[in-house]
CSV table of C-alpha atoms in Angstrom, one decimal:
chain,number,residue,atom,x,y,z
A,19,MET,CA,-23.6,-89.7,-46.3
A,20,GLU,CA,-20.8,-87.7,-47.9
A,21,LEU,CA,-21.0,-88.6,-51.5
A,22,VAL,CA,-18.6,-87.3,-54.1
A,23,VAL,CA,-20.5,-86.0,-57.1
A,24,GLU,CA,-19.6,-84.2,-60.3
A,25,PRO,CA,-21.0,-80.6,-60.1
A,26,TYR,CA,-23.5,-79.5,-62.7
A,27,SER,CA,-21.9,-76.1,-63.1
A,28,ARG,CA,-18.7,-74.4,-62.4
A,29,ARG,CA,-20.2,-72.3,-59.6
A,30,GLU,CA,-23.1,-72.7,-57.2
A,31,VAL,CA,-25.9,-70.1,-57.1
A,32,GLU,CA,-27.7,-70.1,-53.8
A,33,TYR,CA,-31.4,-69.3,-53.5
A,34,PRO,CA,-32.1,-68.8,-49.7
A,35,ALA,CA,-35.8,-69.0,-50.1
A,36,MET,CA,-35.5,-72.5,-51.5
A,37,ALA,CA,-33.4,-73.7,-48.6
A,38,GLU,CA,-35.8,-72.1,-46.1
A,39,ALA,CA,-38.8,-73.8,-47.7
A,40,HIS,CA,-37.0,-77.1,-47.7
A,41,ALA,CA,-36.0,-76.7,-44.0
A,42,ALA,CA,-39.6,-75.6,-43.0
A,43,SER,CA,-41.1,-78.8,-44.6
A,44,SER,CA,-38.5,-81.3,-43.3
A,45,LEU,CA,-39.2,-84.1,-40.9
A,46,VAL,CA,-37.7,-83.3,-37.5
A,47,SER,CA,-38.3,-86.4,-35.3
A,48,PRO,CA,-39.8,-89.9,-35.2
A,49,GLU,CA,-42.8,-88.3,-33.4
A,50,HIS,CA,-43.3,-85.9,-36.2
A,51,VAL,CA,-43.4,-88.7,-38.7
A,52,ARG,CA,-46.0,-90.7,-36.6
A,53,GLU,CA,-48.2,-87.6,-36.4
A,54,LEU,CA,-48.4,-87.6,-40.2
A,55,TRP,CA,-49.6,-91.2,-40.6
A,56,GLY,CA,-53.1,-91.8,-42.0
A,57,MET,CA,-56.2,-89.7,-41.5
A,58,PRO,CA,-56.0,-87.4,-44.5
A,59,PRO,CA,-58.3,-84.4,-44.7
A,60,SER,CA,-61.8,-85.1,-46.2
A,61,PRO,CA,-62.3,-82.7,-49.1
A,62,ALA,CA,-65.7,-81.3,-49.7
A,63,THR,CA,-67.2,-82.9,-52.8
A,64,PRO,CA,-69.6,-80.5,-54.6
A,65,GLU,CA,-73.0,-82.0,-55.7
A,66,ILE,CA,-73.1,-83.2,-59.2
A,67,GLN,CA,-74.1,-80.4,-61.5
A,68,GLY,CA,-73.0,-81.5,-64.9
A,69,LYS,CA,-73.5,-84.5,-67.2
A,70,LEU,CA,-71.7,-87.6,-66.2
A,71,PHE,CA,-69.6,-89.7,-68.7
A,72,PRO,CA,-68.8,-93.1,-67.2
A,73,LEU,CA,-65.4,-94.5,-68.0
A,74,SER,CA,-65.3,-97.0,-70.8
A,75,CYS,CA,-62.7,-99.6,-69.9
A,76,PRO,CA,-62.3,-102.9,-71.9
A,77,PRO,CA,-61.9,-106.3,-70.3
A,78,ALA,CA,-58.4,-107.0,-68.8
A,79,GLU,CA,-57.5,-109.3,-71.7
A,80,ASP,CA,-58.0,-106.4,-74.1
A,81,LEU,CA,-55.6,-104.1,-72.3
A,82,PRO,CA,-52.1,-103.4,-73.7
A,83,GLN,CA,-49.9,-106.4,-73.0
A,84,ASP,CA,-46.5,-104.8,-73.2
A,85,THR,CA,-44.4,-105.4,-70.0
A,86,ILE,CA,-43.6,-102.5,-67.8
A,87,GLU,CA,-40.0,-102.7,-68.8
A,88,GLU,CA,-40.9,-102.4,-72.5
A,89,VAL,CA,-43.1,-99.3,-71.8
A,90,ILE,CA,-40.4,-97.6,-69.7
A,91,LEU,CA,-37.9,-98.0,-72.5
A,92,ARG,CA,-40.3,-96.5,-74.9
A,93,ARG,CA,-41.5,-93.7,-72.6
A,94,GLY,CA,-40.3,-90.2,-73.3
A,95,SER,CA,-41.7,-86.6,-73.4
A,96,SER,CA,-43.5,-85.5,-76.5
A,97,ARG,CA,-42.2,-82.3,-78.1
A,98,ARG,CA,-45.1,-82.0,-80.5
A,99,PHE,CA,-48.7,-83.3,-80.7
A,100,ARG,CA,-50.9,-83.9,-83.8
A,101,ARG,CA,-54.4,-82.5,-83.6
A,102,SER,CA,-55.7,-86.0,-84.0
A,103,PRO,CA,-58.2,-87.4,-81.4
A,104,ILE,CA,-57.5,-90.2,-79.0
A,105,SER,CA,-60.4,-92.6,-78.1
A,106,TYR,CA,-62.5,-92.2,-75.0
A,107,GLN,CA,-61.5,-95.8,-74.2
A,108,GLN,CA,-57.8,-94.8,-74.2
A,109,LEU,CA,-58.5,-91.9,-71.9
A,110,SER,CA,-60.6,-94.2,-69.6
A,111,ILE,CA,-57.9,-96.8,-69.3
A,112,MET,CA,-55.4,-94.1,-68.4
A,113,LEU,CA,-57.6,-92.6,-65.7
A,114,ASP,CA,-58.8,-95.9,-64.3
A,115,ARG,CA,-55.4,-97.4,-64.0
A,116,ALA,CA,-53.4,-94.4,-63.0
A,117,ALA,CA,-55.7,-92.3,-60.7
A,118,ARG,CA,-55.9,-94.8,-57.9
A,119,PRO,CA,-54.6,-94.1,-54.3
A,120,ILE,CA,-50.9,-94.4,-53.9
A,121,PRO,CA,-49.4,-96.6,-51.2
A,122,ALA,CA,-48.3,-93.8,-48.8
A,123,ASP,CA,-48.1,-93.7,-45.0
A,124,PHE,CA,-49.9,-90.3,-44.9
A,125,ILE,CA,-53.0,-91.8,-46.5
A,126,GLU,CA,-52.5,-95.3,-45.0
A,127,ARG,CA,-55.6,-97.6,-45.2
A,128,SER,CA,-57.6,-94.9,-46.9
A,129,GLU,CA,-59.2,-94.5,-50.3
A,130,ALA,CA,-58.7,-90.8,-50.0
A,131,THR,CA,-56.4,-88.7,-52.2
A,132,LEU,CA,-55.0,-85.3,-51.7
A,133,ASN,CA,-55.5,-84.2,-55.3
A,134,GLN,CA,-58.5,-83.9,-57.5
A,135,ILE,CA,-58.1,-84.4,-61.3
A,136,TYR,CA,-59.4,-81.8,-63.7
A,137,LEU,CA,-59.3,-82.0,-67.5
A,138,ILE,CA,-59.5,-79.9,-70.6
A,139,ALA,CA,-60.6,-82.3,-73.4
A,140,ASN,CA,-59.7,-81.0,-76.9
A,141,GLY,CA,-59.7,-84.1,-79.0
A,142,VAL,CA,-61.3,-87.2,-77.5
A,143,ASP,CA,-63.7,-89.2,-79.5
A,144,ASP,CA,-67.1,-89.7,-77.9
A,145,LEU,CA,-66.4,-87.0,-75.3
A,146,PRO,CA,-67.6,-83.4,-76.1
A,147,SER,CA,-64.8,-80.9,-75.9
A,148,GLY,CA,-64.8,-78.9,-72.7
A,149,SER,CA,-63.7,-78.9,-69.1
A,150,TYR,CA,-64.3,-81.8,-66.7
A,151,VAL,CA,-63.6,-83.1,-63.2
A,152,TYR,CA,-62.8,-86.8,-62.6
A,153,ARG,CA,-65.2,-88.3,-60.1
A,154,ARG,CA,-63.1,-91.3,-59.0
A,155,ASP,CA,-65.9,-92.3,-56.6
A,156,LEU,CA,-68.2,-92.8,-59.5
A,157,GLY,CA,-65.7,-93.9,-62.1
A,158,ALA,CA,-66.9,-91.0,-64.4
A,159,LEU,CA,-66.1,-87.6,-65.7
A,160,GLU,CA,-68.4,-84.8,-64.7
A,161,GLN,CA,-68.7,-82.1,-67.4
A,162,LEU,CA,-68.2,-78.6,-66.1
A,163,ILE,CA,-68.4,-76.5,-69.3
A,164,GLU,CA,-68.7,-77.7,-72.9
A,165,GLY,CA,-66.8,-75.8,-75.5
A,166,ASP,CA,-63.6,-75.5,-77.6
A,167,PHE,CA,-60.8,-74.5,-75.2
A,168,ARG,CA,-57.7,-75.4,-77.3
A,169,GLU,CA,-56.5,-71.8,-77.4
A,170,ARG,CA,-57.4,-71.2,-73.8
A,171,ALA,CA,-55.5,-74.3,-72.8
A,172,GLY,CA,-52.4,-72.9,-74.6
A,173,ARG,CA,-52.8,-69.5,-72.8
A,174,LEU,CA,-53.3,-71.2,-69.4
A,175,ASN,CA,-50.1,-73.2,-69.9
A,176,LEU,CA,-47.7,-70.3,-70.4
A,177,GLY,CA,-48.7,-69.9,-74.1
A,178,GLN,CA,-47.3,-73.3,-75.1
A,179,GLU,CA,-48.5,-74.8,-78.3
A,180,LEU,CA,-48.1,-78.3,-76.9
A,181,ALA,CA,-51.1,-77.6,-74.5
A,182,ALA,CA,-53.2,-76.3,-77.3
A,183,ASP,CA,-52.4,-79.2,-79.6
A,184,ALA,CA,-52.8,-82.0,-77.1
A,185,SER,CA,-55.9,-84.2,-77.0
A,186,VAL,CA,-56.3,-83.6,-73.3
A,187,ASN,CA,-54.7,-81.6,-70.5
A,188,ILE,CA,-54.9,-83.2,-67.1
A,189,TYR,CA,-54.4,-81.0,-64.0
A,190,PHE,CA,-54.0,-82.0,-60.4
A,191,LEU,CA,-55.5,-79.6,-57.9
A,192,THR,CA,-55.5,-79.8,-54.1
A,193,ASP,CA,-57.2,-77.9,-51.2
A,194,LEU,CA,-53.9,-76.7,-49.9
A,195,ASN,CA,-55.4,-75.0,-46.8
A,196,ALA,CA,-56.9,-78.3,-45.6
A,197,VAL,CA,-53.7,-80.2,-46.4
A,198,LEU,CA,-51.5,-77.7,-44.5
A,199,GLN,CA,-53.9,-77.7,-41.6
A,200,ARG,CA,-53.7,-81.5,-41.3
A,201,TYR,CA,-50.0,-82.0,-42.1
A,202,GLY,CA,-48.3,-78.7,-41.6
A,203,ASN,CA,-45.7,-77.5,-44.0
A,204,ARG,CA,-44.9,-81.1,-45.0
A,205,GLY,CA,-48.3,-81.3,-46.6
A,206,TYR,CA,-47.2,-79.3,-49.7
A,207,ARG,CA,-44.5,-82.0,-50.4
A,208,MET,CA,-47.1,-84.7,-49.9
A,209,ALA,CA,-49.6,-83.2,-52.3
A,210,GLN,CA,-46.8,-82.6,-54.8
A,211,MET,CA,-45.5,-86.2,-54.5
A,212,GLU,CA,-49.0,-87.8,-54.9
A,213,ALA,CA,-49.7,-85.7,-58.0
A,214,SER,CA,-46.3,-86.5,-59.5
A,215,ILE,CA,-46.6,-90.3,-58.9
A,216,THR,CA,-50.1,-90.3,-60.4
A,217,ALA,CA,-48.9,-88.3,-63.4
A,218,GLY,CA,-46.0,-90.8,-63.8
A,219,ARG,CA,-48.6,-93.6,-63.9
A,220,LEU,CA,-50.5,-91.6,-66.6
A,221,TYR,CA,-47.3,-91.2,-68.5
A,222,LEU,CA,-46.8,-94.9,-68.6
A,223,ALA,CA,-50.4,-95.6,-69.4
A,224,ALA,CA,-50.2,-93.3,-72.4
A,225,TYR,CA,-47.0,-94.9,-73.8
A,226,ALA,CA,-48.4,-98.3,-73.2
A,227,GLN,CA,-51.1,-97.4,-75.7
A,228,LYS,CA,-48.6,-95.9,-78.2
A,229,LEU,CA,-49.7,-92.3,-77.3
A,230,GLY,CA,-47.5,-89.4,-76.1
A,231,ALA,CA,-47.4,-87.2,-73.0
A,232,THR,CA,-45.4,-84.4,-71.5
A,233,GLY,CA,-45.4,-82.3,-68.3
A,234,LEU,CA,-45.9,-78.6,-68.7
A,235,THR,CA,-45.9,-75.4,-66.7
A,236,PHE,CA,-48.9,-73.1,-66.1
A,237,PHE,CA,-50.3,-70.0,-64.6
A,238,ASP,CA,-51.4,-71.2,-61.2
A,239,ASP,CA,-54.2,-68.8,-60.3
A,240,GLU,CA,-55.6,-68.7,-63.9
A,241,VAL,CA,-56.0,-72.4,-63.9
A,242,THR,CA,-57.9,-72.4,-60.7
A,243,GLU,CA,-60.1,-69.6,-62.0
A,244,PHE,CA,-60.8,-71.5,-65.2
A,245,PHE,CA,-62.1,-74.6,-63.3
A,246,SER,CA,-64.0,-72.5,-60.7
A,247,PRO,CA,-66.4,-72.4,-59.0
A,248,HIS,CA,-65.8,-76.2,-58.7
A,249,ALA,CA,-62.0,-75.7,-58.1
A,250,GLU,CA,-62.4,-72.5,-56.0
A,251,GLY,CA,-59.8,-72.3,-53.2
A,252,LYS,CA,-57.6,-75.1,-54.7
A,253,SER,CA,-54.0,-74.9,-55.9
A,254,VAL,CA,-52.4,-76.6,-58.9
A,255,MET,CA,-49.8,-79.2,-58.2
A,256,PHE,CA,-49.1,-80.7,-61.7
A,257,LEU,CA,-50.1,-80.7,-65.3
A,258,LEU,CA,-49.8,-83.4,-67.9
A,259,ALA,CA,-50.6,-83.0,-71.6
A,260,MET,CA,-51.5,-86.1,-73.6
A,261,GLY,CA,-52.2,-87.0,-77.2
A,262,ARG,CA,-50.8,-88.3,-80.4
A,263,SER,CA,-47.2,-87.4,-80.8
A,264,GLY,CA,-46.3,-85.5,-84.0
A,265,ARG,CA,-43.0,-85.4,-85.9
A,266,ARG,CA,-40.9,-82.3,-86.2
A,267,GLY,CA,-41.2,-80.7,-89.5
């Protein structure tokens, strides 16, 4: 389609590497599309090493009752967080409702996901501060390291105060080597899309509970190193900071 659009700027700046990456991961034929259906890679799941914290979800009748339209209208991006804790039940609701498989052809009829969720909990009642990995198969958080990582979270996320002040930082990491081996260059887009859709669900789950959230940037390798050895060899796709929104002074 030839659509007439209003340009964002007076002149266009070309970035050849971006165009090359887009072309290298584009679909080229119907056969190519069919090759990508189903059968996602099976990531290795390390044995449980840390303490498990089962999710604490209330009955369905006690969940937030706002309509999706009401939540979407309220949803935004927090520009400041108060260092006030959220409840473990609130975090549990967000993970349970948001971190389910997405309806995508590349994981069709599969409970598999391309990303694994890692967390830095800084202010969650009834959950010790520290680093965690979400075990969706068990409906629980596995503790990796207990400790106060507020300032570390800020440094990992390009020195941003939002990350240090947030109650929890949620990272999506994928085994990019396995994904690319299965799907080719298109796999990077798939992992990014899955992480982004899940993060979008988390966004809505946060605002449904009158909490705040915002997407942030990060130092890729440093994040992987922080969650290693559990996350060794994985790549970061997305980061979402969540907590109680604060007012600007």
